[in-house]
Amino acid sequence: MKRILDWTIPYLKEHGSETPRLDAEVLLAFARKCPRIRLYTDYDQPLTNQQRSVMRDLVRRRANAEPVAYLVGHREFFSLDFEVGPGVFIPRPDTELLVMATLDAIQEIESPHVLELCSGSGCIPVSIAKNHATVQVTAIEREPIPFAFSQKNIKKHGVDQRVELIQGNLFEAVPKGRRFHVVVSNPPYVLSSVIPTLQADVRDHEPIAALDGGADGLDAIRHLVEQSPKHLHPGGWLMFELDPTIADASAALLKQHGYQQVEIKTDLAGEPRIAVGRVEGGERRVE
């Protein structure tokens, strides 16, 4: 195995991987059908012919910029394992901040209701439900492939009694008259002009509809800001992920529409990542 890794790591680096060692180890563990930690204890173990064949194919595909998460069929998010594949946006660590902000907003509510839009793999609604015993989540996803992955992941994690998944377009799909304590979303927010400059594994393989936020990155965000008050309880929160370059514009948009306690939260790298705003009727801030 050492020889395989010693060859694979520089090869993937030459082909554009920013995390060649991690990629090589994840792919090798998948080829061996073992936990990644076993690679260190079995370092001198040879691969079978079948394992070598699988590994060669995985490395070839990764060198052609296929995302590792698609190759192995899953991705960890908020310490949970989610099934993913071509056609569904791959969960990112930055989005965990959105889950934490939602959980903080509902921690003192006895039976909170959360609306989650642009559900994708289902990582956000599932993570919220797994970490709050009484929350009810309504999750909306328009596209059929992500919708199917959301269904799988909701059932896989046993939260199908508390996460209602609806196929439809944003607020149009929300059951009439239903109100929520939080509206949360990881919407498309990448500027259209930036899409061609993204890394090949993102640009050429992940769904563009989950990325493209229009000319200024605010197309979906404007809709969220304008429509959320109609669906929130008094004092309810809107929170969404954003690109650092549109943080100021997003905060200004929230304030223009009368939101209170508007705040931009930063990620672990200190970059603006989450916008938070509250409709009239509440006092406590989200930590």
CSV table of C-alpha atoms in Angstrom, one decimal:
chain,number,residue,atom,x,y,z
A,1,MET,CA,0.0,0.0,0.0
A,2,LYS,CA,2.9,2.4,0.7
A,3,ARG,CA,4.1,2.1,-2.9
A,4,ILE,CA,0.6,2.8,-4.2
A,5,LEU,CA,0.2,5.9,-2.0
A,6,ASP,CA,3.7,7.1,-2.8
A,7,TRP,CA,2.8,7.0,-6.5
A,8,THR,CA,-0.7,8.3,-6.3
A,9,ILE,CA,-0.2,11.4,-4.1
A,10,PRO,CA,2.2,13.2,-6.5
A,11,TYR,CA,0.2,12.0,-9.5
A,12,LEU,CA,-3.0,13.6,-8.2
A,13,LYS,CA,-1.1,16.7,-7.2
A,14,GLU,CA,0.2,17.0,-10.8
A,15,HIS,CA,-3.4,16.7,-12.0
A,16,GLY,CA,-4.7,19.6,-9.9
A,17,SER,CA,-5.8,18.1,-6.6
A,18,GLU,CA,-5.4,20.5,-3.7
A,19,THR,CA,-5.6,17.7,-1.2
A,20,PRO,CA,-3.7,14.9,-2.9
A,21,ARG,CA,-2.8,12.9,0.2
A,22,LEU,CA,-6.3,13.0,1.6
A,23,ASP,CA,-7.8,12.1,-1.8
A,24,ALA,CA,-5.4,9.2,-2.2
A,25,GLU,CA,-6.1,7.8,1.2
A,26,VAL,CA,-9.9,8.1,0.9
A,27,LEU,CA,-9.8,6.4,-2.5
A,28,LEU,CA,-7.5,3.6,-1.3
A,29,ALA,CA,-9.7,3.0,1.8
A,30,PHE,CA,-12.7,2.8,-0.5
A,31,ALA,CA,-10.9,0.3,-2.9
A,32,ARG,CA,-10.0,-1.9,0.1
A,33,LYS,CA,-13.4,-1.5,1.7
A,34,CYS,CA,-11.9,-0.5,5.1
A,35,PRO,CA,-11.8,2.6,7.4
A,36,ARG,CA,-9.2,5.1,6.4
A,37,ILE,CA,-7.4,4.6,9.8
A,38,ARG,CA,-6.7,1.0,8.7
A,39,LEU,CA,-4.3,2.2,6.0
A,40,TYR,CA,-1.9,3.2,8.8
A,41,THR,CA,-2.1,-0.2,10.6
A,42,ASP,CA,-2.0,-2.2,7.3
A,43,TYR,CA,0.7,-0.1,5.7
A,44,ASP,CA,2.8,-3.0,4.4
A,45,GLN,CA,-0.2,-5.1,3.3
A,46,PRO,CA,-0.3,-5.8,-0.5
A,47,LEU,CA,-3.5,-5.1,-2.5
A,48,THR,CA,-5.4,-7.8,-4.3
A,49,ASN,CA,-5.7,-7.7,-8.0
A,50,GLN,CA,-9.3,-6.6,-7.7
A,51,GLN,CA,-8.3,-3.8,-5.3
A,52,ARG,CA,-5.6,-2.6,-7.6
A,53,SER,CA,-8.0,-2.5,-10.5
A,54,VAL,CA,-10.6,-0.5,-8.5
A,55,MET,CA,-7.9,1.8,-7.3
A,56,ARG,CA,-6.5,2.4,-10.8
A,57,ASP,CA,-10.0,3.4,-12.1
A,58,LEU,CA,-10.6,5.7,-9.1
A,59,VAL,CA,-7.3,7.5,-9.5
A,60,ARG,CA,-7.9,7.9,-13.3
A,61,ARG,CA,-11.3,9.4,-12.7
A,62,ARG,CA,-10.0,11.7,-9.9
A,63,ALA,CA,-7.2,12.9,-12.2
A,64,ASN,CA,-10.0,13.9,-14.6
A,65,ALA,CA,-11.4,16.1,-11.8
A,66,GLU,CA,-14.3,13.9,-10.7
A,67,PRO,CA,-15.1,14.8,-7.1
A,68,VAL,CA,-13.9,12.3,-4.5
A,69,ALA,CA,-17.3,12.4,-2.8
A,70,TYR,CA,-18.9,11.2,-6.1
A,71,LEU,CA,-16.4,8.4,-6.5
A,72,VAL,CA,-16.9,7.0,-3.1
A,73,GLY,CA,-20.6,7.9,-2.9
A,74,HIS,CA,-20.7,9.7,0.4
A,75,ARG,CA,-19.6,12.7,2.4
A,76,GLU,CA,-19.4,13.5,6.1
A,77,PHE,CA,-21.2,16.6,7.4
A,78,PHE,CA,-21.8,17.6,11.0
A,79,SER,CA,-20.4,14.2,12.1
A,80,LEU,CA,-23.0,12.4,10.0
A,81,ASP,CA,-22.5,10.4,6.8
A,82,PHE,CA,-24.5,11.5,3.7
A,83,GLU,CA,-25.0,9.7,0.5
A,84,VAL,CA,-24.1,11.8,-2.5
A,85,GLY,CA,-23.6,11.3,-6.3
A,86,PRO,CA,-23.5,13.2,-9.6
A,87,GLY,CA,-26.3,15.7,-9.8
A,88,VAL,CA,-26.3,16.6,-6.1
A,89,PHE,CA,-24.3,19.4,-4.5
A,90,ILE,CA,-21.6,18.1,-2.2
A,91,PRO,CA,-21.9,19.2,1.5
A,92,ARG,CA,-19.1,21.6,2.6
A,93,PRO,CA,-17.8,22.2,6.1
A,94,ASP,CA,-18.6,25.9,5.9
A,95,THR,CA,-22.3,25.0,5.8
A,96,GLU,CA,-22.1,23.5,9.3
A,97,LEU,CA,-22.1,27.1,10.6
A,98,LEU,CA,-25.6,27.4,9.2
A,99,VAL,CA,-26.7,24.4,11.1
A,100,MET,CA,-25.2,25.7,14.3
A,101,ALA,CA,-26.9,29.1,13.9
A,102,THR,CA,-30.2,27.4,13.3
A,103,LEU,CA,-29.8,25.2,16.4
A,104,ASP,CA,-28.9,28.2,18.5
A,105,ALA,CA,-32.0,30.1,17.3
A,106,ILE,CA,-34.4,27.3,18.2
A,107,GLN,CA,-32.7,26.0,21.4
A,108,GLU,CA,-35.3,27.7,23.8
A,109,ILE,CA,-38.4,26.9,21.7
A,110,GLU,CA,-40.3,23.9,22.9
A,111,SER,CA,-41.6,22.7,19.5
A,112,PRO,CA,-39.8,24.7,16.8
A,113,HIS,CA,-40.7,24.6,13.1
A,114,VAL,CA,-37.9,25.2,10.5
A,115,LEU,CA,-38.3,25.7,6.8
A,116,GLU,CA,-35.2,24.7,4.8
A,117,LEU,CA,-35.0,25.7,1.1
A,118,CYS,CA,-32.6,24.2,-1.6
A,119,SER,CA,-32.2,21.0,0.3
A,120,GLY,CA,-29.8,19.2,-2.0
A,121,SER,CA,-28.4,16.1,-0.2
A,122,GLY,CA,-30.6,16.8,2.8
A,123,CYS,CA,-27.6,17.5,5.0
A,124,ILE,CA,-29.0,20.6,6.6
A,125,PRO,CA,-32.5,19.4,7.6
A,126,VAL,CA,-31.1,16.0,8.7
A,127,SER,CA,-28.4,17.6,10.9
A,128,ILE,CA,-30.9,19.9,12.5
A,129,ALA,CA,-33.3,17.1,13.3
A,130,LYS,CA,-30.6,14.8,14.6
A,131,ASN,CA,-29.5,17.5,17.0
A,132,HIS,CA,-32.8,18.8,18.3
A,133,ALA,CA,-35.3,16.3,19.7
A,134,THR,CA,-38.5,18.1,19.0
A,135,VAL,CA,-37.9,20.2,15.9
A,136,GLN,CA,-40.1,19.7,12.8
A,137,VAL,CA,-38.4,20.6,9.5
A,138,THR,CA,-40.1,21.3,6.2
A,139,ALA,CA,-37.5,20.8,3.5
A,140,ILE,CA,-38.0,22.0,-0.1
A,141,GLU,CA,-36.0,20.7,-3.1
A,142,ARG,CA,-37.0,21.3,-6.8
A,143,GLU,CA,-34.6,19.1,-8.8
A,144,PRO,CA,-35.3,15.3,-9.0
A,145,ILE,CA,-31.8,14.0,-8.4
A,146,PRO,CA,-31.1,16.0,-5.2
A,147,PHE,CA,-34.7,15.3,-4.1
A,148,ALA,CA,-34.0,11.5,-4.3
A,149,PHE,CA,-30.7,11.9,-2.3
A,150,SER,CA,-32.5,13.9,0.3
A,151,GLN,CA,-35.1,11.2,0.6
A,152,LYS,CA,-32.4,8.5,1.1
A,153,ASN,CA,-30.5,10.5,3.7
A,154,ILE,CA,-33.6,11.5,5.7
A,155,LYS,CA,-34.6,7.8,5.9
A,156,LYS,CA,-31.0,6.6,6.5
A,157,HIS,CA,-30.8,8.8,9.6
A,158,GLY,CA,-34.2,7.9,10.9
A,159,VAL,CA,-35.7,11.5,10.9
A,160,ASP,CA,-38.4,10.9,8.4
A,161,GLN,CA,-41.1,11.5,11.1
A,162,ARG,CA,-39.7,15.0,11.8
A,163,VAL,CA,-38.4,16.1,8.4
A,164,GLU,CA,-41.1,16.6,5.7
A,165,LEU,CA,-39.5,16.7,2.2
A,166,ILE,CA,-41.5,18.4,-0.5
A,167,GLN,CA,-40.5,18.6,-4.2
A,168,GLY,CA,-41.2,22.1,-5.5
A,169,ASN,CA,-39.8,25.5,-6.2
A,170,LEU,CA,-38.9,27.5,-3.0
A,171,PHE,CA,-41.8,29.2,-1.2
A,172,GLU,CA,-44.3,28.0,-3.9
A,173,ALA,CA,-44.1,24.5,-2.4
A,174,VAL,CA,-44.7,25.5,1.2
A,175,PRO,CA,-48.1,24.3,2.5
A,176,LYS,CA,-50.5,27.2,2.7
A,177,GLY,CA,-50.7,28.9,6.1
A,178,ARG,CA,-47.7,27.2,7.6
A,179,ARG,CA,-45.4,29.4,9.7
A,180,PHE,CA,-41.9,28.8,10.9
A,181,HIS,CA,-39.5,30.0,13.6
A,182,VAL,CA,-36.5,29.8,11.2
A,183,VAL,CA,-36.1,29.9,7.4
A,184,VAL,CA,-32.7,28.6,6.5
A,185,SER,CA,-31.0,28.0,3.1
A,186,ASN,CA,-27.8,27.4,1.3
A,187,PRO,CA,-28.9,29.0,-1.9
A,188,PRO,CA,-27.0,29.5,-5.2
A,189,TYR,CA,-24.7,32.5,-4.6
A,190,VAL,CA,-21.8,32.4,-6.9
A,191,LEU,CA,-21.6,35.2,-9.4
A,192,SER,CA,-22.3,34.0,-13.0
A,193,SER,CA,-19.0,35.5,-14.2
A,194,VAL,CA,-17.1,33.5,-11.6
A,195,ILE,CA,-18.5,30.1,-12.6
A,196,PRO,CA,-15.9,29.5,-15.4
A,197,THR,CA,-13.0,30.2,-13.0
A,198,LEU,CA,-14.1,27.6,-10.4
A,199,GLN,CA,-12.0,24.4,-9.8
A,200,ALA,CA,-12.7,21.8,-12.5
A,201,ASP,CA,-14.1,19.3,-10.0
A,202,VAL,CA,-16.8,21.9,-9.1
A,203,ARG,CA,-17.3,23.6,-12.4
A,204,ASP,CA,-17.4,20.5,-14.6
A,205,HIS,CA,-19.2,18.0,-12.3
A,206,GLU,CA,-21.4,19.6,-9.6
A,207,PRO,CA,-24.8,21.0,-10.6
A,208,ILE,CA,-24.5,24.6,-11.8
A,209,ALA,CA,-28.0,25.3,-10.7
A,210,ALA,CA,-26.9,24.9,-7.1
A,211,LEU,CA,-24.1,27.4,-7.6
A,212,ASP,CA,-25.1,30.2,-10.0
A,213,GLY,CA,-26.6,33.2,-8.2
A,214,GLY,CA,-26.9,35.4,-11.2
A,215,ALA,CA,-24.9,38.5,-12.3
A,216,ASP,CA,-24.5,39.8,-8.7
A,217,GLY,CA,-24.9,36.5,-6.8
A,218,LEU,CA,-28.1,37.7,-5.2
A,219,ASP,CA,-30.8,36.3,-7.4
A,220,ALA,CA,-31.9,33.6,-4.9
A,221,ILE,CA,-31.0,35.6,-1.9
A,222,ARG,CA,-33.3,38.5,-2.9
A,223,HIS,CA,-36.2,36.0,-3.2
A,224,LEU,CA,-35.4,34.7,0.3
A,225,VAL,CA,-35.2,38.1,1.8
A,226,GLU,CA,-38.4,39.3,0.2
A,227,GLN,CA,-40.6,36.3,0.8
A,228,SER,CA,-39.4,34.9,4.2
A,229,PRO,CA,-41.4,37.4,6.3
A,230,LYS,CA,-44.6,36.0,4.9
A,231,HIS,CA,-43.7,32.6,6.3
A,232,LEU,CA,-42.1,33.4,9.6
A,233,HIS,CA,-43.6,33.8,13.1
A,234,PRO,CA,-43.1,37.2,14.7
A,235,GLY,CA,-39.5,37.3,15.9
A,236,GLY,CA,-38.6,34.5,13.4
A,237,TRP,CA,-35.2,34.3,11.8
A,238,LEU,CA,-33.9,34.1,8.2
A,239,MET,CA,-30.4,32.8,7.8
A,240,PHE,CA,-28.5,31.8,4.7
A,241,GLU,CA,-25.0,31.0,3.4
A,242,LEU,CA,-23.2,33.5,1.1
A,243,ASP,CA,-20.0,34.3,-0.7
A,244,PRO,CA,-17.7,36.7,1.2
A,245,THR,CA,-17.8,39.1,-1.7
A,246,ILE,CA,-21.6,39.6,-1.4
A,247,ALA,CA,-21.7,39.9,2.4
A,248,ASP,CA,-22.2,43.6,2.6
A,249,ALA,CA,-24.8,43.6,-0.2
A,250,SER,CA,-26.7,40.8,1.6
A,251,ALA,CA,-26.7,42.7,4.9
A,252,ALA,CA,-27.9,45.9,3.2
A,253,LEU,CA,-30.7,43.9,1.5
A,254,LEU,CA,-31.8,42.5,4.9
A,255,LYS,CA,-31.9,46.0,6.4
A,256,GLN,CA,-33.7,47.5,3.4
A,257,HIS,CA,-36.5,44.9,4.0
A,258,GLY,CA,-36.9,45.7,7.6
A,259,TYR,CA,-35.0,42.9,9.2
A,260,GLN,CA,-33.6,43.5,12.7
A,261,GLN,CA,-30.5,42.2,14.4
A,262,VAL,CA,-28.8,41.8,11.0
A,263,GLU,CA,-25.4,40.1,11.4
A,264,ILE,CA,-22.8,38.5,9.1
A,265,LYS,CA,-21.1,35.6,10.8
A,266,THR,CA,-17.6,34.4,9.9
A,267,ASP,CA,-16.3,30.9,9.2
A,268,LEU,CA,-13.3,29.3,10.8
A,269,ALA,CA,-11.0,31.1,8.3
A,270,GLY,CA,-12.5,34.5,9.4
A,271,GLU,CA,-14.4,35.0,6.1
A,272,PRO,CA,-18.0,36.3,6.0
A,273,ARG,CA,-20.1,33.2,5.5
A,274,ILE,CA,-23.6,33.4,7.0
A,275,ALA,CA,-26.2,36.2,7.0
A,276,VAL,CA,-28.7,36.4,9.8
A,277,GLY,CA,-31.7,38.7,10.2
A,278,ARG,CA,-34.9,38.7,12.3
A,279,VAL,CA,-38.4,39.9,11.6
A,280,GLU,CA,-40.1,42.1,14.1
A,281,GLY,CA,-41.2,40.6,17.5
A,282,GLY,CA,-38.0,39.1,19.0
A,283,GLU,CA,-35.3,40.1,21.4
A,284,ARG,CA,-32.6,37.4,21.8
A,285,ARG,CA,-29.7,37.4,19.3
A,286,VAL,CA,-28.3,34.2,17.7
A,287,GLU,CA,-24.9,33.5,19.2
